[in-house]
Short mmCIF file of C-alpha atoms and ligand atoms in Angstrom, two decimals:
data_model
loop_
_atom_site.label_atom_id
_atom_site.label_comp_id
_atom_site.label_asym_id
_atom_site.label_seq_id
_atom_site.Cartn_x
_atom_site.Cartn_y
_atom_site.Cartn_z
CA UNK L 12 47.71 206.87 -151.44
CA UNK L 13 48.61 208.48 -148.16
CA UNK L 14 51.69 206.64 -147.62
CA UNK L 15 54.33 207.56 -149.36
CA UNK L 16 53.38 210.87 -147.48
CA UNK L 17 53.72 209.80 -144.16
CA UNK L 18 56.70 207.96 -144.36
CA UNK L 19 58.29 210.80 -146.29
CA UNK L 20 58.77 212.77 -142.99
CA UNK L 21 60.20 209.88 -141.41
CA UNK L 22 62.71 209.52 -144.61
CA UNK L 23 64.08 212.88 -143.88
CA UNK L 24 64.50 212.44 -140.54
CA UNK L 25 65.64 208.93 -139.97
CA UNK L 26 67.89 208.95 -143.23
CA UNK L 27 68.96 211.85 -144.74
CA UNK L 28 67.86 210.89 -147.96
CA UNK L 29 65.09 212.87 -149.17
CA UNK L 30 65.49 212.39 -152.47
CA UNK L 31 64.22 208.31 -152.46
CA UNK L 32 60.89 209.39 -152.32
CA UNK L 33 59.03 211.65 -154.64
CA UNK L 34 55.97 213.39 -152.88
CA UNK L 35 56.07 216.05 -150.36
CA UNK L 36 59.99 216.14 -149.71
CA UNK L 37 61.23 216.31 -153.25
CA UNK L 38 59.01 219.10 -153.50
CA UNK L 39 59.78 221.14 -150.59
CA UNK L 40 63.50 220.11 -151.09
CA UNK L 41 63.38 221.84 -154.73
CA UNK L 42 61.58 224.75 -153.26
CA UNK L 43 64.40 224.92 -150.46
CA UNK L 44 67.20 224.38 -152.97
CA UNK L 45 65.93 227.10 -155.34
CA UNK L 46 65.59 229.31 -152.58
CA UNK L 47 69.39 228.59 -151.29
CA UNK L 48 70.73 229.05 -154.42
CA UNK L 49 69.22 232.09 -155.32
CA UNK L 50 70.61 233.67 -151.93
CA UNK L 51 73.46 232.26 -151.77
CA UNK L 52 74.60 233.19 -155.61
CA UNK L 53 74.25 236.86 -154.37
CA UNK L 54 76.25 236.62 -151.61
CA UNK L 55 78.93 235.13 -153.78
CA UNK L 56 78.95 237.67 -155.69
CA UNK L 57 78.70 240.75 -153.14
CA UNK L 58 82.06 239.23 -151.61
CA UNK L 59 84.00 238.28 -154.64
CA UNK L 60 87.12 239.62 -154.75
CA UNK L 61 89.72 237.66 -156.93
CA UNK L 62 89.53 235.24 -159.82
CA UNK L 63 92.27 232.15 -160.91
CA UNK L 64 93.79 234.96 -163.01
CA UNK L 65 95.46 237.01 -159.89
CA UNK L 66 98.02 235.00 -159.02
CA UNK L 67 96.30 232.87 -156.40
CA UNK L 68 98.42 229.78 -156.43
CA UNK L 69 102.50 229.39 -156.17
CA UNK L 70 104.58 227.68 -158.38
CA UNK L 71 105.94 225.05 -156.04
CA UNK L 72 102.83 224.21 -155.17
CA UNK L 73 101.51 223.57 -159.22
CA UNK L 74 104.83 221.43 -159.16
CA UNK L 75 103.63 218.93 -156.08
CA UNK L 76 100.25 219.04 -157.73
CA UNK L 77 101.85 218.08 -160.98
CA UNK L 78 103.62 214.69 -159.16
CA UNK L 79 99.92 214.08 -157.43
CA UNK L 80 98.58 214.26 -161.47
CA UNK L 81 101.03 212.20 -163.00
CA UNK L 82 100.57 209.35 -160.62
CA UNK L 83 96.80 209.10 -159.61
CA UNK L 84 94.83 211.62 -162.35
CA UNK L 85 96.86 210.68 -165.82
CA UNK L 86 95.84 207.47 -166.68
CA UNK L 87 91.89 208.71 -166.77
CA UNK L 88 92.08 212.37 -167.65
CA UNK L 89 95.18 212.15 -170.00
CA UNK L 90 99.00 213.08 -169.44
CA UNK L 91 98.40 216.61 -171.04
CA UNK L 92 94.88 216.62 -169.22
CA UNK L 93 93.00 216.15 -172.99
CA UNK L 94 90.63 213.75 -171.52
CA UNK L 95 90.08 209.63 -172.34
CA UNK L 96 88.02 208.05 -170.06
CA UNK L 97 87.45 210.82 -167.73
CA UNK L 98 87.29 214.30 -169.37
CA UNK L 99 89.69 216.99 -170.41
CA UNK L 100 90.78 218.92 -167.28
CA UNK L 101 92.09 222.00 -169.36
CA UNK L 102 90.43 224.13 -171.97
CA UNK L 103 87.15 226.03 -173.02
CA UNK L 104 84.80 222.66 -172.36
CA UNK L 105 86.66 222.81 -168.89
CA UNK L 106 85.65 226.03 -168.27
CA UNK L 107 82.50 225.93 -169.83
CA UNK L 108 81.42 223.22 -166.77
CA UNK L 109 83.49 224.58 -164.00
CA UNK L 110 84.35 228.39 -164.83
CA UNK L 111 82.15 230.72 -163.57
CA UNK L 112 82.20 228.85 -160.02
CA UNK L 113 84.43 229.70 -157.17
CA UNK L 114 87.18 227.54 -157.17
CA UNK L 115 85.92 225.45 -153.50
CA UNK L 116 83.54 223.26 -156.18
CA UNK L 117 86.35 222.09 -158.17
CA UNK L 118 88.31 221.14 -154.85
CA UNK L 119 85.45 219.66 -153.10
CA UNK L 120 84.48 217.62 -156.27
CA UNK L 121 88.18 216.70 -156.56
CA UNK L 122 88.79 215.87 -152.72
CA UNK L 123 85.15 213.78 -152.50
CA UNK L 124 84.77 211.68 -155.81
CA UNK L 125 88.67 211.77 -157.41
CA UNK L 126 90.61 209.38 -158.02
CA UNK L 127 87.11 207.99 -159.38
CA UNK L 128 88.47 204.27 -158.39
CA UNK L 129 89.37 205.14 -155.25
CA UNK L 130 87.46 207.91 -154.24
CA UNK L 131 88.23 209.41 -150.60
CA UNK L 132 92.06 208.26 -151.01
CA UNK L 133 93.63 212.06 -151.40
CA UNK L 134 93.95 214.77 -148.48
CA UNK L 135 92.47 217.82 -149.19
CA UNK L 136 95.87 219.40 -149.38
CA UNK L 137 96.30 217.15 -152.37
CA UNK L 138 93.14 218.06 -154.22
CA UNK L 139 93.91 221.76 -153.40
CA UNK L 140 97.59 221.53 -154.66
CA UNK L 141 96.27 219.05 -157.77
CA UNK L 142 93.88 222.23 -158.55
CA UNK L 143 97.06 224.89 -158.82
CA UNK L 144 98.54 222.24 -161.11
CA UNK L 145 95.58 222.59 -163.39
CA UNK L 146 95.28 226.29 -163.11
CA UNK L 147 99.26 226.48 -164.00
CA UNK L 148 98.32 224.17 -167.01
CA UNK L 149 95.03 226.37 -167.76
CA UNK L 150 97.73 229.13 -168.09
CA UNK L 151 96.49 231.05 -165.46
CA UNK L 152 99.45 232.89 -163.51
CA UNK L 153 101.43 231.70 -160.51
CA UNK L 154 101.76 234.12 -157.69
CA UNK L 155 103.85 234.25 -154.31
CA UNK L 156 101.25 232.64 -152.00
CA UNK L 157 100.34 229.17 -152.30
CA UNK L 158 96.64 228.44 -152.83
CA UNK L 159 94.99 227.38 -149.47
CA UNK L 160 92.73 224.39 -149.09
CA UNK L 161 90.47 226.53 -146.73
CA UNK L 162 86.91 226.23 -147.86
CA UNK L 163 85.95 229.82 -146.91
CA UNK L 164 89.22 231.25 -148.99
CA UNK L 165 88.34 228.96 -151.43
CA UNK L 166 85.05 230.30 -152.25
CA UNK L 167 86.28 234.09 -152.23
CA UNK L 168 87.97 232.79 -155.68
CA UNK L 169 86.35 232.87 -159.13
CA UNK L 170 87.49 230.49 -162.12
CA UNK L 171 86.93 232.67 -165.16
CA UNK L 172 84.33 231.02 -167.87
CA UNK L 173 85.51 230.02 -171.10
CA UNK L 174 87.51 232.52 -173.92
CA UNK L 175 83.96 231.29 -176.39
CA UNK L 176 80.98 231.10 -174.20
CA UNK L 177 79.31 228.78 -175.74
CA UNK L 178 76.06 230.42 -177.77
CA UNK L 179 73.26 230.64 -175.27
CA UNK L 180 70.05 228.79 -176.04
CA UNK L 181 67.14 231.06 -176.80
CA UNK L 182 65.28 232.25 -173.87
CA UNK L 183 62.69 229.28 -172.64
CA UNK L 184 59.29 230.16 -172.97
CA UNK L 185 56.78 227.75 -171.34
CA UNK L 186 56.95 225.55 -174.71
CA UNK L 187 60.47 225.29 -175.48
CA UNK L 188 61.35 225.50 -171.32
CA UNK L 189 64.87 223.97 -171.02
CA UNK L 190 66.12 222.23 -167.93
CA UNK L 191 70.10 221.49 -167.99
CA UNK L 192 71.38 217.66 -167.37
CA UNK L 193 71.73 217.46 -163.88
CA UNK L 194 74.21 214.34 -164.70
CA UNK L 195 75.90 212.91 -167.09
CA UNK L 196 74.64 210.21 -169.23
CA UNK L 197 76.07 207.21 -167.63
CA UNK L 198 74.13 208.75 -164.06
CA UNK L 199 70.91 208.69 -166.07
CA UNK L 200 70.93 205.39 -167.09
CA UNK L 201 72.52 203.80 -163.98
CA UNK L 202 69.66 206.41 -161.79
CA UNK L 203 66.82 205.72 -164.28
CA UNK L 204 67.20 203.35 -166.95
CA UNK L 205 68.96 200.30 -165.31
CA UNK L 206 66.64 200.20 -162.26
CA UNK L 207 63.72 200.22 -164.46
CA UNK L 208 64.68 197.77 -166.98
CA UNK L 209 65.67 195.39 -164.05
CA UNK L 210 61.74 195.59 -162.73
CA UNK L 211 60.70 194.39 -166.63
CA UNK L 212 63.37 191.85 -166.92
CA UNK L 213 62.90 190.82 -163.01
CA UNK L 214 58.71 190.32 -164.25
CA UNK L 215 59.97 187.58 -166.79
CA UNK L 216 60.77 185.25 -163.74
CA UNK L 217 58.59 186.97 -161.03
CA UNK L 218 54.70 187.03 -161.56
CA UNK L 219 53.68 190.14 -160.70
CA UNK L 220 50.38 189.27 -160.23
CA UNK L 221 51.14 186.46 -157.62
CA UNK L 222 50.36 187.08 -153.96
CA UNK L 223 53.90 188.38 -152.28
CA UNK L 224 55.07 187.08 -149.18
CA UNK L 225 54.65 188.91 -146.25
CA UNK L 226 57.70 191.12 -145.91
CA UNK L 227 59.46 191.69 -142.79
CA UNK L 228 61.88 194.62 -143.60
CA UNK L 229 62.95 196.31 -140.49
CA UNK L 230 64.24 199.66 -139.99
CA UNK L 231 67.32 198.98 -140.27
CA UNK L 232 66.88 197.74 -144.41
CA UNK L 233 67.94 199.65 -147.20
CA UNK L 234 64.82 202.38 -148.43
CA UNK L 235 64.72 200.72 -151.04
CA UNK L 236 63.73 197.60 -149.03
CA UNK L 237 61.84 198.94 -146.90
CA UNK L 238 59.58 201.02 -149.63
CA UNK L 239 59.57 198.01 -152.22
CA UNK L 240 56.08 197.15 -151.14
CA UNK L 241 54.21 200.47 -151.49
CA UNK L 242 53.40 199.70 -154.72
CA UNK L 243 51.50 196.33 -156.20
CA UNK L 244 53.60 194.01 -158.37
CA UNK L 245 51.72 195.03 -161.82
CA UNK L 246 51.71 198.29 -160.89
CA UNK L 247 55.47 198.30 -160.27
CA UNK L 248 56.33 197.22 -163.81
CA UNK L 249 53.49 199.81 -165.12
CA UNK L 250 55.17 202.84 -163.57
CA UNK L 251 59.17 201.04 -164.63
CA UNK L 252 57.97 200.91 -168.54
CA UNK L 253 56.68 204.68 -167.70
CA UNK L 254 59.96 205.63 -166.61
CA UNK L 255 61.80 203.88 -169.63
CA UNK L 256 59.75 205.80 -171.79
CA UNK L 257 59.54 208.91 -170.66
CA UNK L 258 63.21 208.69 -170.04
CA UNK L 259 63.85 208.78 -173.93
CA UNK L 260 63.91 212.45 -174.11
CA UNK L 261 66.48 212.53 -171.54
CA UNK L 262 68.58 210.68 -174.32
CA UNK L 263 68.50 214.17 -176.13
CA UNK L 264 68.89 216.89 -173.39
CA UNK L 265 71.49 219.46 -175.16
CA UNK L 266 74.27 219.70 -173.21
CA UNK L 267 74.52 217.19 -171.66
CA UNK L 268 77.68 215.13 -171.68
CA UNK L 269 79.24 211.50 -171.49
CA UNK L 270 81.17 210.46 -168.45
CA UNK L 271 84.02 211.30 -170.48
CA UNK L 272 83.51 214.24 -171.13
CA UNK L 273 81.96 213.87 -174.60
CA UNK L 274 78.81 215.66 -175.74
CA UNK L 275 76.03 213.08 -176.08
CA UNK L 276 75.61 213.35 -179.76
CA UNK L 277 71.89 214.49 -179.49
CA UNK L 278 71.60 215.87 -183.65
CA UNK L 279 72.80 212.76 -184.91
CA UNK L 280 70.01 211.00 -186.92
CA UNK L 281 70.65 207.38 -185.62
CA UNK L 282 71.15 208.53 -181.97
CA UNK L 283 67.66 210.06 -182.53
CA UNK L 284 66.72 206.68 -184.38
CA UNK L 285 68.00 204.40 -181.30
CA UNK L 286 65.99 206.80 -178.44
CA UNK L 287 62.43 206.62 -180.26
CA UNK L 288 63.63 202.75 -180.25
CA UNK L 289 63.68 203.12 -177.16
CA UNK L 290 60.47 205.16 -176.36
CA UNK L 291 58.59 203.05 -178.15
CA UNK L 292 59.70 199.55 -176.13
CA UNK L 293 58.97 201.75 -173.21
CA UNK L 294 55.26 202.09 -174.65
CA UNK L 295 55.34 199.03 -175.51
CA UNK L 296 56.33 197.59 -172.19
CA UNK L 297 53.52 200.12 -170.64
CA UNK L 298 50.98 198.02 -172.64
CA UNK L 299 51.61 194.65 -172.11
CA UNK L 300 51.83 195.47 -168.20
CA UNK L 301 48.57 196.94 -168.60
CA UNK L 302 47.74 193.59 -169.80
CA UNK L 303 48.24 192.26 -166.62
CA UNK L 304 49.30 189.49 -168.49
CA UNK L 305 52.88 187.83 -167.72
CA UNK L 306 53.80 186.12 -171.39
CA UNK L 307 53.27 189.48 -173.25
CA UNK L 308 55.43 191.27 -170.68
CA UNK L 309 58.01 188.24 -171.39
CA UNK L 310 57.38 188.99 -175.17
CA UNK L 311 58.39 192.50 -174.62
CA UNK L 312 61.21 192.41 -172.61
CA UNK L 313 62.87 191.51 -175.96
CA UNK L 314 61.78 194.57 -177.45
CA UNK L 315 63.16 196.76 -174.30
CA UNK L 316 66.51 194.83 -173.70
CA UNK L 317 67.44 195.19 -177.86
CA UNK L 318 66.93 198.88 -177.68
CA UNK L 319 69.34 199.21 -174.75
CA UNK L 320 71.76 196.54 -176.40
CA UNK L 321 71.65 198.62 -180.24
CA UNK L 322 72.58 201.80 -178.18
CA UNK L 323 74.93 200.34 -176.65
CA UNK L 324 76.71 198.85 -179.14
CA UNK L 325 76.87 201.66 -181.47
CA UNK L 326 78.12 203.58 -178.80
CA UNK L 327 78.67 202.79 -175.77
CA UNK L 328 81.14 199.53 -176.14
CA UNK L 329 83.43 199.87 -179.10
CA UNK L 330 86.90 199.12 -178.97
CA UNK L 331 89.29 202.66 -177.18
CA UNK L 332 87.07 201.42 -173.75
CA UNK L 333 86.05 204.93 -172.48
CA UNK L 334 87.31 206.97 -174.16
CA UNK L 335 85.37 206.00 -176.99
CA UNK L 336 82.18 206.18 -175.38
CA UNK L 337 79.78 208.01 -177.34
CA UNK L 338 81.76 208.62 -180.17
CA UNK L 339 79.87 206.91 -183.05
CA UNK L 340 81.89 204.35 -185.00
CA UNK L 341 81.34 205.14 -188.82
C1 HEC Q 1844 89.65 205.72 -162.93
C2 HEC Q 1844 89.55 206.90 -163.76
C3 HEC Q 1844 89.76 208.27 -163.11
C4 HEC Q 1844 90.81 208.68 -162.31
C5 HEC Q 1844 92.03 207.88 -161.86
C6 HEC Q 1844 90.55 210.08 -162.01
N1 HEC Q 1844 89.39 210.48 -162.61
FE1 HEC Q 1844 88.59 212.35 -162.55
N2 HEC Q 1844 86.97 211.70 -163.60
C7 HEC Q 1844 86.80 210.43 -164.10
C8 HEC Q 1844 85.49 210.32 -164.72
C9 HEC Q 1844 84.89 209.08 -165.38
C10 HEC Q 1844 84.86 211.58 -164.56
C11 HEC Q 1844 83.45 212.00 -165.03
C12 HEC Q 1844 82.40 211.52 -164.07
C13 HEC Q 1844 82.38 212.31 -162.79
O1 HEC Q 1844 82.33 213.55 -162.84
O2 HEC Q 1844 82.41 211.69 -161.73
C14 HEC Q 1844 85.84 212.42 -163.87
C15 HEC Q 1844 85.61 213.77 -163.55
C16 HEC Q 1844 86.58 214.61 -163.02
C17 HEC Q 1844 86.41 216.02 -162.86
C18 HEC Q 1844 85.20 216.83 -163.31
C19 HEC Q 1844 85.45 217.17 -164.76
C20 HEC Q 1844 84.25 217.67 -165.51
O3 HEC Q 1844 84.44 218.14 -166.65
O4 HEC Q 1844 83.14 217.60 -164.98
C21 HEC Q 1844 87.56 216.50 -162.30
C22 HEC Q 1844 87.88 217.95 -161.97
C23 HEC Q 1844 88.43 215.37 -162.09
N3 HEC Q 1844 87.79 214.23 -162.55
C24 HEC Q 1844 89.69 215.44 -161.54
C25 HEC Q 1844 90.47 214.32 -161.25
C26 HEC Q 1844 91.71 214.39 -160.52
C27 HEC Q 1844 92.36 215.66 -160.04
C28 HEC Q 1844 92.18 213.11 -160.40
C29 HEC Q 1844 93.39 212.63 -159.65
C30 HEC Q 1844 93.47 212.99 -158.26
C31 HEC Q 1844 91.23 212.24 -161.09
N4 HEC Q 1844 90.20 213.01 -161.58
C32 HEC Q 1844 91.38 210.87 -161.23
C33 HEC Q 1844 87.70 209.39 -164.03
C34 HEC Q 1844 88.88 209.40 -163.28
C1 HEC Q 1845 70.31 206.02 -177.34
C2 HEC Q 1845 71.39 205.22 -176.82
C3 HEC Q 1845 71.21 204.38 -175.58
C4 HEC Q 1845 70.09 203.67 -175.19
C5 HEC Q 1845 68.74 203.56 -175.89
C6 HEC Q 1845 70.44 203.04 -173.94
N1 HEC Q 1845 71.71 203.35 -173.57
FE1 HEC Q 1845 72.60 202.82 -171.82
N2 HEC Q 1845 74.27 203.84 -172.38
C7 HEC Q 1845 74.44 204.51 -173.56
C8 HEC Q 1845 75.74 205.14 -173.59
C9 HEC Q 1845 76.34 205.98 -174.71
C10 HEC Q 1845 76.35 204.83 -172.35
C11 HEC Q 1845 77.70 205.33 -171.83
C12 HEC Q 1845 77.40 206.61 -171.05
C13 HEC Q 1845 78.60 207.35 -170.51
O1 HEC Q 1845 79.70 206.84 -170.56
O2 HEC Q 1845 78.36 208.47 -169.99
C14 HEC Q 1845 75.38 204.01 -171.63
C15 HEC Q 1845 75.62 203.50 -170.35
C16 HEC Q 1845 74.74 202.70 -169.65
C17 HEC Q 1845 74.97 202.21 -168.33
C18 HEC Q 1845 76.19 202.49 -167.47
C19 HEC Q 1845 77.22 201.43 -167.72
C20 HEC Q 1845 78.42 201.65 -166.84
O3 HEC Q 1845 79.48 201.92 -167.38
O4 HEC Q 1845 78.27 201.57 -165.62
C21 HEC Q 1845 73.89 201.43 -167.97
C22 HEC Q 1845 73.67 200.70 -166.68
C23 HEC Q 1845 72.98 201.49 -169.10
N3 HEC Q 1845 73.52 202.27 -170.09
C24 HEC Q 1845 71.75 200.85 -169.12
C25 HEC Q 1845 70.84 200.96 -170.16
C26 HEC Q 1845 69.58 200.26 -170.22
C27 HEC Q 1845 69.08 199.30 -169.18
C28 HEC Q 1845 68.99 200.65 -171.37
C29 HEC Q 1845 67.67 200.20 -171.95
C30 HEC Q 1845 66.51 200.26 -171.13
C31 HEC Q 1845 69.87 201.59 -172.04
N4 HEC Q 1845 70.98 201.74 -171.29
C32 HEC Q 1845 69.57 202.22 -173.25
C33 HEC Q 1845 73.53 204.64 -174.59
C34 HEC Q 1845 72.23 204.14 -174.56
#
């Protein structure tokens, strides 16, 4: 299984996208990122010289943010910025997720992915001014200077955690270790879950087993195109019922939240109920592709698409729209 290997090189240099293979980049690119982040969090540190509380935005400025709110940011994150579909943009959870950061994250992640419909549509003045709104709203004093959108400035400035830090989970030991959501629930299943599923449901129409036709992807195809053949067809639905199963304990990650915001309710009993459902059609799936037999992977495609559809309905598509999400109906 050299492969993979050798074209990993190429994905990093032809693409920029390390990340589509697993291997030798997504290695070294964890190893790179852990070192980065380890140097660059002291650096931060050895240089910081202000936090949101010292007066680092003007009140004019809150007041255009405040228009820029109103018209593109309300309708998702709430007029008094409590959160529906989107989350609350004020407040200890606020802090909890963006505190402790200097304030060029919340700007960048403003500027880059906000308005979430129409991402790319505000200047970075805007997202810088639309940030002074929220630290006026957060309470945090106005001062004389306006804050500037200058990335460099921006990362001299520290948004202070929350009032209640949230109690710290015990220390991990190499049973217990905890890694923290990367994403929110809705990137799981659209990064993990829905791909894999697909491959299942894809298997009721597609043999696996049959001979494929000769593919003629070019460089200029999509990776995933142009890496959809590494892999035999049987194999491919082996390694997607893998992922849906081992996926299930990503269901119950503490702290990780909905992509509004809400905790994922990870203690309740029939949140716990639905992910073994869905670990076990996972295992189940794994079997009948080990079966190498297309009918029983037909059979259990049932199995897999009911425990995404049970989930879902309990809480994922109840009447509020997003809002609702992940709040259980009683
Ligand atoms: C169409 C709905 C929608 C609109 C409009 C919208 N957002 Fe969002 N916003 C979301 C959703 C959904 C998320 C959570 C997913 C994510 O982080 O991308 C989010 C996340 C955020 C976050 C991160 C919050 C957190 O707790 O992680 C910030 C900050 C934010 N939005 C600011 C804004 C601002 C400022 C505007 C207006 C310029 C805006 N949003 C407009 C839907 C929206
Ligand atoms: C234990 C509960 C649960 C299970 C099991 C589950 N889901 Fe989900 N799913 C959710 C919830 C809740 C959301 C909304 C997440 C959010 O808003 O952050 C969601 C969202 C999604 C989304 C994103 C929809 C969008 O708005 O773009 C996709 C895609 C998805 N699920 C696919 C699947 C598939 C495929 C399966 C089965 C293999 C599955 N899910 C199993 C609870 C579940």
């Amino acid at each position: 299984m050299s492969l993979p290997f050798t074209r990993c090189r190429e994905t990093v240099r032809g693409a920029g996208l390390p990340r589509v293979l697993g291997g030798c980049c997504a290695l070294g690119a964890a190893v790179l990122a852990g070192a980065l982040a380890g140097s660059s969090s002291f650096a931060v540190h050895a240089q910081q010289s202000r936090t949101a509380k010292d007066g680092v935005y003007a009140g004019g400025q809150a007041t255009r943010g405040q228009a820029i709110y109103k018209g593109k940011c309300a309708s998702c994150h709430g007029e008094t910025l409590e959160g529906l579909q989107g989350p609350a943009l004020a407040g200890d959870g606020f802090l909890g997720v963006w505190g402790n950061q200097p304030l060029s994250d919340l700007v960048g992640k403003v500027q880059h992915t906000m308005p979430r419909s129409e991402p790319g549509t505000i200047t970075r003045q805007q997202a810088t001014d639309v940030v002074a709104y929220l630290l006026q709203a957060g309470k945090f004093p106005a001062g004389t200077a306006e804050l500037s959108g200058d990335e460099a400035a921006l990362k001299q400035i520290m948004l202070p955690g929350p009032q209640a830090p949230a109690s710290r989970p015990p220390a991990a030991t190499a049973q217990t270790m905890a890694f923290p959501p990367a994403g929110n629930l809705a990137e799981v299943m659209r990064g993990i879950l829905f791909p894999s599923a697909n491959v299942i449901f894809d298997a009721q129409v597609v043999d696996p087993g049959a001979p494929r036709k000769k593919s003629s992807s070019s460089a200029s195809d999509s990776l995933s195109v142009r890496f959809a053949d590494v892999y035999p067809g049987w194999q491919l639905v082996d390694y997607a019922a893998v992922a849906l199963a081992e996926s299930a304990p990503l269901m119950l990650t503490p702290g990780r939240r909905c992509e509004n915001g809400k905790p994922v309710p990870v203690g309740r009993a029939d949140w716990i109920k639905l992910t073994q459902d869905l670990a076990d059609a996972g295992k189940a799936a794994y079997k009948a592709s080990q079966s190498r037999n297309q009918d029983a992977v037909i059979e259990v495609s049932n199995q897999v698409s009911e425990s995404c559809l049970n989930c879902h309905r309990a809480f994922r598509d109840g009447r509020g729209g997003g809002a609702a999400r992940c709040v259980p109906r009683e």
